Short mmCIF file of C-alpha atoms and ligand atoms in Angstrom, two decimals:
data_model
loop_
_atom_site.label_atom_id
_atom_site.label_comp_id
_atom_site.label_asym_id
_atom_site.label_seq_id
_atom_site.Cartn_x
_atom_site.Cartn_y
_atom_site.Cartn_z
CA MET A 1 -28.13 -0.89 12.14
CA HIS A 2 -27.72 -1.05 8.35
CA ARG A 3 -29.91 -2.87 6.00
CA THR A 4 -28.52 -5.92 4.30
CA LEU A 5 -28.63 -6.64 0.65
CA SER A 6 -28.84 -10.04 -0.73
CA ARG A 7 -26.47 -11.21 -3.41
CA ARG A 8 -29.34 -11.41 -5.75
CA SER A 9 -30.57 -7.85 -5.20
CA LEU A 10 -26.89 -6.59 -5.16
CA LEU A 11 -26.41 -8.16 -8.59
CA LYS A 12 -29.75 -6.79 -9.67
CA ASN A 13 -28.67 -3.21 -8.69
CA LEU A 14 -25.40 -3.72 -10.50
CA ALA A 15 -27.26 -4.89 -13.62
CA LEU A 16 -29.06 -1.65 -13.58
CA ALA A 17 -25.71 0.02 -13.95
CA THR A 18 -25.61 -1.17 -17.57
CA LEU A 19 -29.05 0.42 -18.33
CA ALA A 20 -28.28 2.22 -21.59
CA LEU A 21 -28.98 5.85 -21.74
CA PRO A 22 -30.96 7.54 -23.86
CA LEU A 23 -33.21 8.57 -21.05
CA PRO A 24 -33.08 12.34 -20.75
CA LEU A 25 -32.09 13.17 -17.17
CA SER A 26 -35.38 15.01 -16.49
CA THR A 27 -37.31 11.80 -16.80
CA LEU A 28 -35.33 10.09 -13.98
CA ALA A 29 -37.05 10.38 -10.63
CA GLN A 30 -34.33 12.21 -8.75
CA PRO A 31 -34.39 12.16 -4.95
CA LYS A 32 -33.42 15.53 -3.54
CA VAL A 33 -29.65 16.04 -3.82
CA THR A 34 -28.99 19.70 -3.13
CA LYS A 35 -25.23 19.83 -2.47
CA ASN A 36 -22.33 18.53 -4.53
CA PRO A 37 -22.42 14.78 -3.69
CA PHE A 38 -18.93 14.00 -5.27
CA ALA A 39 -16.78 15.22 -2.29
CA LEU A 40 -14.98 11.91 -2.22
CA GLY A 41 -13.74 12.02 -5.79
CA VAL A 42 -13.67 9.23 -8.31
CA ALA A 43 -11.68 6.00 -8.82
CA SER A 44 -11.24 3.14 -11.24
CA GLY A 45 -9.73 -0.31 -10.97
CA SER A 46 -9.77 -4.07 -11.40
CA ALA A 47 -8.87 -3.33 -15.04
CA THR A 48 -8.21 -6.12 -17.55
CA HIS A 49 -7.80 -5.97 -21.35
CA ASP A 50 -11.54 -5.39 -21.86
CA SER A 51 -13.18 -4.49 -18.58
CA LEU A 52 -12.83 -2.27 -15.48
CA VAL A 53 -14.68 -0.83 -12.58
CA LEU A 54 -15.62 2.79 -12.13
CA TRP A 55 -16.09 4.00 -8.55
CA THR A 56 -17.53 6.94 -6.64
CA ARG A 57 -19.41 7.33 -3.37
CA LEU A 58 -22.05 9.93 -2.97
CA HIS A 59 -21.44 11.90 0.17
CA ASP A 60 -22.43 15.52 0.43
CA GLU A 61 -20.81 16.84 3.58
CA GLY A 62 -19.09 16.12 6.84
CA LEU A 63 -17.25 13.07 7.96
CA PHE A 64 -20.02 11.31 9.87
CA GLY A 65 -22.40 10.53 7.15
CA SER A 66 -24.23 12.99 4.97
CA ASN A 67 -27.60 14.50 4.27
CA LEU A 68 -28.29 12.28 1.39
CA PRO A 69 -31.75 10.78 1.42
CA ASN A 70 -32.09 7.24 2.69
CA ALA A 71 -33.06 6.16 -0.74
CA VAL A 72 -31.84 4.74 -4.00
CA ILE A 73 -30.18 7.51 -6.02
CA PRO A 74 -29.70 6.99 -9.76
CA VAL A 75 -26.45 8.35 -11.12
CA ILE A 76 -25.45 8.90 -14.71
CA TRP A 77 -21.99 7.55 -15.63
CA GLU A 78 -20.12 8.30 -18.77
CA LEU A 79 -16.99 6.72 -20.32
CA ALA A 80 -15.47 8.63 -23.27
CA ALA A 81 -12.37 8.52 -25.46
CA ASP A 82 -11.79 12.23 -25.06
CA GLU A 83 -11.66 14.65 -22.17
CA GLY A 84 -14.48 16.74 -23.56
CA PHE A 85 -16.78 13.69 -23.58
CA THR A 86 -17.70 14.17 -27.25
CA GLN A 87 -16.68 10.70 -28.19
CA MET A 88 -18.71 8.56 -25.76
CA VAL A 89 -17.65 4.88 -25.46
CA GLN A 90 -20.28 3.67 -23.02
CA SER A 91 -22.81 5.44 -20.60
CA GLY A 92 -25.61 4.49 -18.40
CA VAL A 93 -27.39 4.89 -15.09
CA ALA A 94 -26.23 3.20 -11.96
CA ASN A 95 -28.07 3.05 -8.59
CA ALA A 96 -26.36 4.30 -5.48
CA VAL A 97 -28.01 2.35 -2.61
CA PRO A 98 -27.95 3.24 1.14
CA ALA A 99 -27.07 -0.28 2.02
CA LEU A 100 -23.60 0.31 0.40
CA ALA A 101 -23.31 3.89 1.76
CA HIS A 102 -24.28 5.23 -1.73
CA SER A 103 -21.11 3.84 -3.24
CA LEU A 104 -21.07 2.93 -6.81
CA HIS A 105 -19.21 0.22 -8.61
CA VAL A 106 -19.92 0.29 -12.26
CA GLU A 107 -18.58 -2.83 -13.87
CA LEU A 108 -17.83 -2.28 -17.53
CA SER A 109 -17.10 -4.94 -20.05
CA GLY A 110 -16.60 -5.32 -23.84
CA LEU A 111 -14.28 -2.31 -23.84
CA PRO A 112 -11.53 -1.89 -26.54
CA SER A 113 -8.06 -3.22 -25.33
CA ASP A 114 -5.01 -1.22 -24.54
CA GLN A 115 -6.73 2.23 -24.53
CA TRP A 116 -7.17 5.19 -22.23
CA PHE A 117 -10.46 6.65 -21.37
CA HIS A 118 -12.07 9.56 -19.36
CA TYR A 119 -15.05 9.02 -17.11
CA ARG A 120 -17.31 10.99 -14.86
CA PHE A 121 -20.57 10.83 -12.92
CA ARG A 122 -23.61 13.19 -12.97
CA ILE A 123 -26.57 13.97 -10.81
CA ASN A 124 -28.83 16.91 -11.52
CA GLU A 125 -26.57 19.94 -11.88
CA PHE A 126 -23.62 18.21 -10.20
CA THR A 127 -20.73 16.71 -12.13
CA SER A 128 -17.99 14.70 -10.58
CA PRO A 129 -14.25 15.37 -11.18
CA THR A 130 -13.10 13.62 -14.42
CA GLY A 131 -10.96 10.53 -13.96
CA ARG A 132 -8.64 8.80 -16.35
CA THR A 133 -8.47 5.17 -16.73
CA ARG A 134 -7.34 2.44 -19.15
CA THR A 135 -7.58 -1.13 -20.41
CA PHE A 136 -4.48 -3.23 -20.94
CA ALA A 137 -3.17 -5.31 -23.85
CA THR A 138 -4.96 -8.59 -24.60
CA PRO A 139 -3.16 -11.52 -22.94
CA GLY A 140 -0.67 -13.03 -25.42
CA LYS A 141 -0.57 -9.88 -27.56
CA SER A 142 2.28 -7.39 -27.55
CA SER A 143 2.23 -4.58 -25.05
CA ALA A 144 4.14 -1.32 -24.88
CA ALA A 145 6.20 -0.71 -21.75
CA LEU A 146 4.13 0.17 -18.70
CA ARG A 147 4.79 2.39 -15.66
CA ILE A 148 3.47 0.55 -12.52
CA ALA A 149 3.53 2.32 -9.10
CA PHE A 150 3.44 0.61 -5.71
CA ALA A 151 2.59 2.21 -2.42
CA SER A 152 1.47 1.23 1.07
CA CYS A 153 0.79 2.53 4.54
CA GLN A 154 -1.10 5.83 4.31
CA ASN A 155 -1.37 7.18 7.84
CA PHE A 156 -3.48 10.29 7.67
CA GLU A 157 -2.26 11.68 11.00
CA LEU A 158 1.44 11.10 10.68
CA GLY A 159 1.93 12.82 7.45
CA TYR A 160 0.58 14.29 4.18
CA PHE A 161 0.17 12.19 1.02
CA ASN A 162 2.50 14.68 -0.58
CA SER A 163 4.38 12.21 -2.67
CA TYR A 164 1.26 11.54 -4.70
CA PRO A 165 1.23 14.75 -6.79
CA HIS A 166 4.77 13.76 -7.89
CA LEU A 167 3.49 10.23 -8.73
CA VAL A 168 0.61 11.72 -10.74
CA ARG A 169 3.22 13.61 -12.80
CA GLU A 170 5.03 10.36 -13.56
CA LYS A 171 1.91 9.33 -15.52
CA PRO A 172 1.48 5.76 -14.13
CA ASP A 173 -0.45 3.18 -16.08
CA LEU A 174 -1.51 1.39 -12.80
CA VAL A 175 -1.11 1.98 -9.06
CA LEU A 176 -0.73 -1.21 -6.90
CA PHE A 177 -1.80 -0.39 -3.34
CA LEU A 178 -0.24 -2.99 -1.05
CA GLY A 179 -2.01 -2.43 2.31
CA ASP A 180 -2.79 -0.13 5.18
CA TYR A 181 -4.95 2.26 3.12
CA ILE A 182 -6.41 3.53 6.35
CA TYR A 183 -5.34 3.26 9.94
CA GLU A 184 -8.02 2.27 12.48
CA TYR A 185 -6.51 4.37 15.35
CA PRO A 186 -8.29 7.16 17.21
CA PRO A 187 -7.02 10.63 16.99
CA GLY A 188 -3.97 11.54 19.04
CA GLN A 189 -0.88 10.09 17.33
CA LYS A 190 0.65 13.59 17.50
CA GLY A 191 1.10 13.87 13.85
CA VAL A 192 0.31 16.73 11.40
CA ARG A 193 -3.51 16.38 11.45
CA ASN A 194 -6.13 14.38 13.33
CA HIS A 195 -8.19 11.32 12.66
CA SER A 196 -11.92 11.87 13.13
CA GLY A 197 -13.98 9.97 15.60
CA SER A 198 -12.33 7.29 17.75
CA TRP A 199 -11.27 3.77 17.29
CA CYS A 200 -12.79 2.19 14.10
CA LEU A 201 -14.95 -0.60 15.48
CA SER A 202 -18.23 -0.55 13.53
CA LEU A 203 -19.22 -0.31 9.94
CA GLU A 204 -20.14 3.32 10.43
CA ASP A 205 -16.79 4.05 12.08
CA TYR A 206 -14.86 2.52 9.10
CA ARG A 207 -17.14 4.35 6.55
CA ALA A 208 -16.39 7.69 8.30
CA ARG A 209 -12.64 6.93 8.28
CA TYR A 210 -12.55 6.15 4.58
CA ALA A 211 -14.64 9.31 3.97
CA GLN A 212 -12.01 11.34 5.86
CA TYR A 213 -9.11 9.84 3.88
CA ARG A 214 -10.95 10.13 0.57
CA GLN A 215 -11.46 13.86 1.13
CA ASP A 216 -7.69 14.30 0.83
CA VAL A 217 -7.18 15.99 -2.49
CA GLN A 218 -3.76 14.46 -3.18
CA LEU A 219 -5.17 10.98 -2.67
CA GLN A 220 -8.14 11.83 -4.87
CA GLN A 221 -5.93 12.98 -7.69
CA LEU A 222 -3.89 9.74 -7.62
CA HIS A 223 -7.08 7.71 -7.79
CA ALA A 224 -8.31 9.87 -10.73
CA CYS A 225 -5.18 9.47 -12.81
CA CYS A 226 -5.17 5.76 -13.55
CA PRO A 227 -6.63 2.40 -12.43
CA TRP A 228 -5.63 0.82 -9.10
CA LEU A 229 -5.33 -2.76 -7.94
CA VAL A 230 -5.64 -2.97 -4.17
CA THR A 231 -4.93 -5.49 -1.52
CA TRP A 232 -4.99 -4.96 2.20
CA ASP A 233 -2.87 -5.49 5.28
CA ASP A 234 -3.95 -5.42 8.86
CA HIS A 235 -4.93 -1.68 9.54
CA GLU A 236 -7.90 -1.89 7.25
CA VAL A 237 -9.38 -3.84 10.23
CA GLN A 238 -7.11 -3.95 13.26
CA ASN A 239 -3.34 -3.96 13.90
CA ASP A 240 -1.77 -7.51 13.66
CA TYR A 241 -5.16 -9.45 13.19
CA ALA A 242 -4.89 -12.90 11.75
CA GLY A 243 -7.90 -14.39 10.03
CA LEU A 244 -10.71 -14.36 12.49
CA GLN A 245 -8.38 -13.76 15.48
CA ALA A 246 -8.29 -10.19 16.74
CA GLY A 247 -4.87 -8.33 16.76
CA SER A 248 -3.95 -5.85 19.38
CA GLY A 249 -4.77 -2.36 20.39
CA GLY A 250 -7.98 -0.65 21.35
CA PRO A 251 -11.11 -1.57 23.13
CA TYR A 252 -12.60 -5.12 23.11
CA SER A 253 -14.98 -5.78 20.27
CA ASP A 254 -16.83 -8.60 18.75
CA PHE A 255 -14.09 -9.26 16.23
CA ALA A 256 -16.04 -11.26 13.61
CA LYS A 257 -18.63 -8.44 13.52
CA ARG A 258 -15.86 -5.79 13.46
CA ARG A 259 -14.02 -7.52 10.54
CA ALA A 260 -17.23 -7.82 8.58
CA GLY A 261 -17.88 -4.16 8.94
CA ALA A 262 -14.29 -3.29 8.04
CA TYR A 263 -14.49 -5.48 4.99
CA GLN A 264 -17.70 -4.05 3.78
CA ALA A 265 -16.38 -0.58 4.16
CA PHE A 266 -13.30 -1.59 2.19
CA TYR A 267 -15.52 -2.92 -0.62
CA GLU A 268 -17.63 0.26 -0.50
CA HIS A 269 -14.59 2.52 -1.04
CA MET A 270 -12.45 0.52 -3.50
CA PRO A 271 -12.92 -0.09 -7.21
CA LEU A 272 -13.64 -3.71 -6.72
CA ARG A 273 -16.05 -6.08 -8.52
CA ALA A 274 -19.25 -7.35 -6.65
CA SER A 275 -17.92 -10.97 -7.13
CA VAL A 276 -15.42 -10.21 -4.24
CA LEU A 277 -18.51 -10.50 -1.97
CA VAL A 278 -18.68 -14.22 -2.53
CA GLU A 279 -21.73 -14.70 -0.37
CA GLY A 280 -23.01 -11.10 -0.56
CA LEU A 281 -23.20 -8.59 2.24
CA ALA A 282 -25.16 -11.00 4.43
CA GLY A 283 -22.37 -13.60 4.01
CA LEU A 284 -19.74 -11.08 5.35
CA GLU A 285 -21.75 -10.76 8.58
CA LYS A 286 -21.67 -14.58 8.92
CA GLY A 287 -17.88 -14.62 8.50
CA ALA A 288 -17.80 -15.49 4.78
CA GLU A 289 -14.64 -14.60 2.95
CA MET A 290 -14.21 -11.43 0.92
CA ARG A 291 -12.16 -12.71 -2.04
CA ILE A 292 -9.84 -9.86 -3.03
CA TYR A 293 -6.98 -12.07 -4.23
CA ASN A 294 -6.95 -12.19 -7.99
CA SER A 295 -4.73 -11.93 -11.04
CA VAL A 296 -4.52 -10.01 -14.27
CA SER A 297 -2.46 -10.75 -17.35
CA ILE A 298 -1.24 -7.88 -19.50
CA GLY A 299 -0.27 -8.76 -23.07
CA GLY A 300 2.66 -11.14 -23.16
CA LEU A 301 4.39 -8.70 -20.88
CA LEU A 302 3.51 -9.46 -17.33
CA SER A 303 1.00 -11.09 -15.03
CA ILE A 304 0.11 -9.67 -11.60
CA SER A 305 -1.14 -11.92 -8.82
CA LEU A 306 -2.53 -9.80 -6.14
CA LEU A 307 -2.33 -11.71 -2.86
CA ASP A 308 -4.22 -11.51 0.49
CA THR A 309 -1.92 -12.22 3.35
CA ARG A 310 -4.32 -11.34 6.23
CA GLN A 311 -7.75 -12.97 5.86
CA TYR A 312 -6.68 -16.63 5.79
CA ARG A 313 -3.49 -16.66 7.90
CA ALA A 314 -2.78 -18.79 10.95
CA PRO A 315 -2.34 -16.75 14.14
CA GLN A 316 1.24 -15.49 14.79
CA ALA A 317 3.41 -18.01 16.63
CA CYS A 318 4.79 -17.63 20.15
CA THR A 319 4.03 -13.88 20.58
CA PRO A 320 5.45 -13.07 23.92
CA GLY A 321 3.19 -12.86 27.02
CA ASN A 322 0.66 -15.15 25.30
CA LYS A 323 -0.81 -12.18 23.69
CA THR A 324 -2.59 -11.96 20.36
CA GLY A 325 -0.76 -9.95 17.61
CA SER A 326 2.88 -9.84 16.72
CA GLY A 327 6.21 -9.80 18.46
CA VAL A 328 9.96 -10.32 18.00
CA ILE A 329 10.70 -14.03 18.85
CA ASP A 330 13.55 -16.48 19.17
CA PRO A 331 12.87 -19.12 16.46
CA LYS A 332 14.75 -21.70 18.47
CA GLN A 333 12.26 -21.28 21.37
CA CYS A 334 9.19 -21.68 19.17
CA GLU A 335 8.48 -25.04 17.79
CA LEU A 336 5.16 -23.91 16.32
CA LEU A 337 6.84 -21.38 14.10
CA SER A 338 8.06 -23.94 11.54
CA SER A 339 5.01 -26.18 11.66
CA GLU A 340 4.16 -27.36 8.14
CA GLY A 341 0.45 -26.77 8.71
CA ARG A 342 0.72 -23.01 9.28
CA SER A 343 -0.19 -20.88 6.31
CA LEU A 344 0.03 -17.19 5.51
CA LEU A 345 -2.17 -17.38 2.38
CA GLY A 346 -4.47 -20.24 3.39
CA THR A 347 -4.65 -23.58 1.54
CA GLN A 348 -7.19 -22.38 -1.09
CA GLN A 349 -5.24 -19.36 -2.12
CA GLU A 350 -1.97 -21.36 -2.20
CA GLN A 351 -3.71 -23.79 -4.60
CA TRP A 352 -4.91 -20.97 -6.64
CA LEU A 353 -1.37 -19.47 -6.78
CA ASP A 354 -0.15 -22.86 -7.88
CA THR A 355 -2.49 -22.66 -10.87
CA GLN A 356 -1.57 -19.03 -11.63
CA LEU A 357 2.10 -19.74 -11.63
CA GLY A 358 1.64 -22.70 -13.90
CA LYS A 359 0.78 -20.17 -16.56
CA ALA A 360 3.73 -17.86 -15.81
CA LYS A 361 5.58 -18.74 -19.04
CA GLU A 362 2.89 -16.99 -21.06
CA GLN A 363 4.32 -13.64 -19.88
CA VAL A 364 7.87 -12.25 -19.50
CA TRP A 365 7.38 -10.99 -15.87
CA THR A 366 5.48 -12.43 -13.00
CA LEU A 367 4.67 -9.92 -10.26
CA LEU A 368 3.45 -11.12 -6.94
CA ALA A 369 1.94 -8.07 -5.24
CA GLN A 370 1.31 -8.65 -1.56
CA SER A 371 1.44 -6.74 1.65
CA THR A 372 4.77 -7.41 3.44
CA LEU A 373 8.53 -8.19 3.26
CA PHE A 374 9.06 -11.60 1.80
CA GLY A 375 12.76 -12.44 2.27
CA ALA A 376 14.16 -13.55 5.58
CA ARG A 377 15.28 -10.76 7.85
CA VAL A 378 16.88 -12.04 11.01
CA TYR A 379 18.24 -9.75 13.69
CA ARG A 380 21.43 -11.08 15.31
CA THR A 381 21.67 -10.91 19.12
CA GLY A 382 24.30 -12.15 21.55
CA ASP A 383 22.61 -15.52 21.81
CA GLY A 384 21.34 -16.22 18.29
CA VAL A 385 18.79 -14.61 16.17
CA ARG A 386 15.43 -13.00 16.44
CA VAL A 387 12.67 -12.70 13.88
CA TRP A 388 9.44 -10.65 13.69
CA ASN A 389 6.57 -13.17 13.64
CA ASP A 390 3.96 -11.12 11.66
CA GLY A 391 5.61 -11.19 8.20
CA TRP A 392 6.82 -14.10 6.12
CA ASP A 393 9.56 -14.80 8.74
CA GLY A 394 6.65 -15.90 10.98
CA TYR A 395 5.53 -18.44 8.36
CA PRO A 396 8.69 -20.16 7.11
CA ALA A 397 6.88 -23.29 5.83
CA ALA A 398 4.45 -21.23 3.88
CA ARG A 399 7.31 -19.11 2.40
CA ARG A 400 9.08 -22.33 1.36
CA ARG A 401 5.92 -23.64 -0.34
CA LEU A 402 5.71 -20.41 -2.34
CA THR A 403 9.32 -20.56 -3.38
CA ASP A 404 8.83 -24.32 -4.26
CA LEU A 405 6.01 -23.13 -6.60
CA LEU A 406 8.38 -20.72 -8.33
CA VAL A 407 10.87 -23.53 -8.83
CA LYS A 408 8.28 -26.10 -9.84
CA HIS A 409 6.81 -23.87 -12.59
CA GLN A 410 10.26 -22.46 -13.53
CA VAL A 411 8.71 -19.04 -13.39
CA PRO A 412 11.03 -17.02 -15.75
CA ASN A 413 11.16 -13.61 -14.05
CA PRO A 414 9.56 -13.46 -10.61
CA VAL A 415 9.26 -10.13 -8.96
CA ILE A 416 7.75 -9.93 -5.44
CA LEU A 417 6.40 -6.56 -4.24
CA GLY A 418 5.67 -5.81 -0.60
CA GLY A 419 4.97 -3.05 1.90
CA ASP A 420 4.06 -2.99 5.60
CA VAL A 421 7.49 -2.56 7.20
CA HIS A 422 7.76 1.15 6.45
CA GLU A 423 11.24 0.55 5.03
CA ASN A 424 12.61 0.14 1.46
CA TRP A 425 14.20 -3.32 0.93
CA VAL A 426 15.63 -4.57 -2.32
CA GLY A 427 17.00 -8.06 -2.70
CA TYR A 428 17.00 -11.59 -4.17
CA VAL A 429 14.30 -14.18 -3.58
CA LYS A 430 16.05 -17.33 -2.47
CA GLU A 431 15.00 -20.84 -3.11
CA ASP A 432 15.49 -21.79 0.53
CA TYR A 433 16.14 -18.94 3.04
CA SER A 434 17.41 -21.38 5.71
CA SER A 435 20.50 -22.13 3.59
CA LEU A 436 23.14 -19.45 3.07
CA ASN A 437 24.10 -20.98 -0.28
CA SER A 438 20.69 -21.26 -1.68
CA ARG A 439 20.32 -20.03 -5.23
CA SER A 440 18.45 -16.92 -6.26
CA ILE A 441 15.18 -17.42 -8.08
CA GLY A 442 13.79 -13.97 -8.36
CA VAL A 443 13.92 -10.43 -7.06
CA GLU A 444 12.02 -8.48 -4.39
CA PHE A 445 11.09 -4.81 -3.92
CA CYS A 446 9.42 -3.89 -0.60
CA GLY A 447 8.35 -0.28 -0.53
CA THR A 448 8.38 2.28 2.33
CA SER A 449 5.32 3.84 3.75
CA VAL A 450 3.55 6.79 2.21
CA SER A 451 3.33 8.58 5.58
CA SER A 452 3.24 6.14 8.39
CA TYR A 453 5.73 5.57 11.35
CA ASP A 454 9.43 5.33 10.65
CA GLY A 455 10.89 1.92 10.14
CA ARG A 456 13.87 0.69 12.12
CA ASN A 457 17.47 1.57 11.16
CA PRO A 458 18.10 -1.36 8.82
CA ASP A 459 21.88 -1.18 8.57
CA SER A 460 22.76 -4.23 10.77
CA ALA A 461 19.84 -6.30 9.38
CA LEU A 462 21.16 -5.46 5.91
CA ARG A 463 24.65 -6.70 6.85
CA ASN A 464 23.22 -9.91 8.44
CA ASN A 465 20.90 -10.83 5.54
CA SER A 466 23.08 -10.97 2.50
CA HIS A 467 20.27 -11.72 0.04
CA PHE A 468 19.30 -8.09 0.36
CA VAL A 469 21.23 -5.45 -1.56
CA TYR A 470 19.58 -2.22 -0.33
CA ALA A 471 17.59 -1.00 2.72
CA GLU A 472 16.50 2.27 3.93
CA GLY A 473 14.32 3.03 6.84
CA SER A 474 13.35 6.66 7.38
CA ARG A 475 12.06 8.03 4.08
CA LYS A 476 8.46 8.21 2.82
CA GLY A 477 7.23 7.82 -0.71
CA TYR A 478 6.50 5.13 -3.35
CA GLY A 479 8.17 2.90 -5.92
CA ILE A 480 7.62 3.14 -9.60
CA MET A 481 8.57 0.42 -12.12
CA GLU A 482 9.09 0.83 -15.86
CA VAL A 483 8.34 -2.60 -17.31
CA SER A 484 9.28 -3.60 -20.88
CA SER A 485 9.71 -7.01 -22.47
CA SER A 486 13.50 -6.66 -22.21
CA GLU A 487 14.00 -5.05 -18.71
CA LEU A 488 12.46 -3.88 -15.51
CA ILE A 489 13.59 -0.65 -13.85
CA VAL A 490 12.47 0.35 -10.38
CA HIS A 491 12.89 3.86 -8.88
CA LEU A 492 12.40 4.33 -5.20
CA ARG A 493 11.14 7.86 -4.62
CA ALA A 494 10.97 9.74 -1.38
CA VAL A 495 9.75 13.18 -0.32
CA LYS A 496 12.06 15.47 1.58
CA ASP A 497 9.49 15.98 4.32
CA HIS A 498 6.15 14.18 4.61
CA ARG A 499 5.09 16.50 7.48
CA THR A 500 4.45 19.48 5.22
CA PRO A 501 1.54 19.77 2.85
CA GLU A 502 3.86 19.93 -0.12
CA SER A 503 7.48 18.67 -0.52
CA VAL A 504 10.05 18.11 -3.14
CA ILE A 505 10.70 14.54 -4.18
CA GLU A 506 13.99 12.78 -4.50
CA ASN A 507 15.14 9.51 -6.07
CA LEU A 508 16.66 7.30 -3.35
CA ALA A 509 17.83 4.48 -5.57
CA SER A 510 17.20 2.78 -8.92
CA PHE A 511 17.65 -0.78 -9.93
CA LYS A 512 17.45 -2.57 -13.27
CA VAL A 513 16.79 -6.24 -13.93
CA VAL A 514 17.36 -7.50 -17.45
CA ALA A 515 14.73 -10.22 -18.36
CA GLY A 516 16.19 -13.66 -18.06
CA THR A 517 18.94 -12.69 -15.72
CA GLN A 518 17.30 -12.31 -12.36
CA ARG A 519 20.19 -9.98 -11.53
CA LEU A 520 19.74 -6.62 -9.69
CA GLU A 521 21.96 -3.90 -11.10
CA ARG A 522 22.02 -0.57 -9.15
CA LEU A 523 21.69 2.45 -11.51
CA ALA A 524 23.35 5.71 -10.94
CA VAL A 525 20.44 7.68 -12.39
CA SER A 526 18.01 10.07 -10.79
FE1 FE2 B 601 1.58 0.13 7.94
#
């Protein structure tokens, strides 16, 4: 059992995070911390032009918890303009509480815009690794070009996160993580290393799984190099789950309880604001939402709407065998598939997105960062077509409502980012995917996995879905965008071998979109 924390006391604890130092450390009542408690590294995220979240979780050893006292532990945090911490910008003391697995989410505000910072945490003689983070340009103001990375599907067993050291060297300004940060599976996928424990079912299981992933040094270094914005897909809870309906795989569990534990562990391990827990931790246990969808505007350059395609979705339609979860289906045999009432984002999020896209003209680029392939991908068979019902192909009315919003608001340069399918796909966003002659209204980049299962051979699907211009299904890595007010360039990077601790990286393909054209141009550069 874990103790619950009311929203009021959660906020009270967070308020303590802003307690200004000048208290000498020796005056703080320090519970006994005798080993380095910063084994999980540091992170930052949820950055705007004047605010961000600093994260760490105290954890002194092992994968299944730690020897930390079951008590509130005060931690000093410091944000400085320089690596030597001589030019302090803000500092204070935050409380790591057992109810949140001694995780810390220090929410800073009133920061200077468009600047890089260094940050660290301290307890007694222990100092955390130093992280770098930044604020962005004030909305409406000019912004220098930015390098924004996107990645998804980190399966710890099936590979190393060996593309990340290369990404760190590319000096990204922001990492967008688009889902499947952990996998809930037990050990035994015959990969290169083993998951700890068994199936993730309880809060403690998920905490242990995150602790294992976060002890990966390559992942720690990517977190430490710049802020992240994170959304999730299914494996943060269970394969193929849909809202409050269980997915598939593993032993039976009380799914609402399992989801609440998984969501809490996600909060505990990500640089998120406390406001995502709209009804506090107690609310999560009662099935309240965890509102991770949000948006950020960066200068006049771009807005990013980070979407949640899992929490509010209708169950997948017509999965064979009356099973829960996903399947490949014949759309002609599934009346439910195109029902207007089915949503992938949920009504409230669709309405929120309508409002966000109404402001799209304030920026050059509009990024929609979400977890899966957006464009239609039909597989031709002898007797018609088949679609996979877990992605947007399983929710055609919802997809049409989203493209209708892009048209309604005349969004100048929409760019949809996705993951989930473990394949790189590049293509045009169509106004209406059911019509071959429909016009293009934006571009899409769906990234491959960092280390998870291989995708399918996409060659025939690429031929049969002409709005896509590129697909590749066997390589692992990430995408990185260079975004300026005049153009957007995307490089798709892949390691040679994700099954070795280190590997060289290659550039699979690069594309350019000149602002205002919505045209994909393949570049011949590395
Ligand atoms: Fe995945």
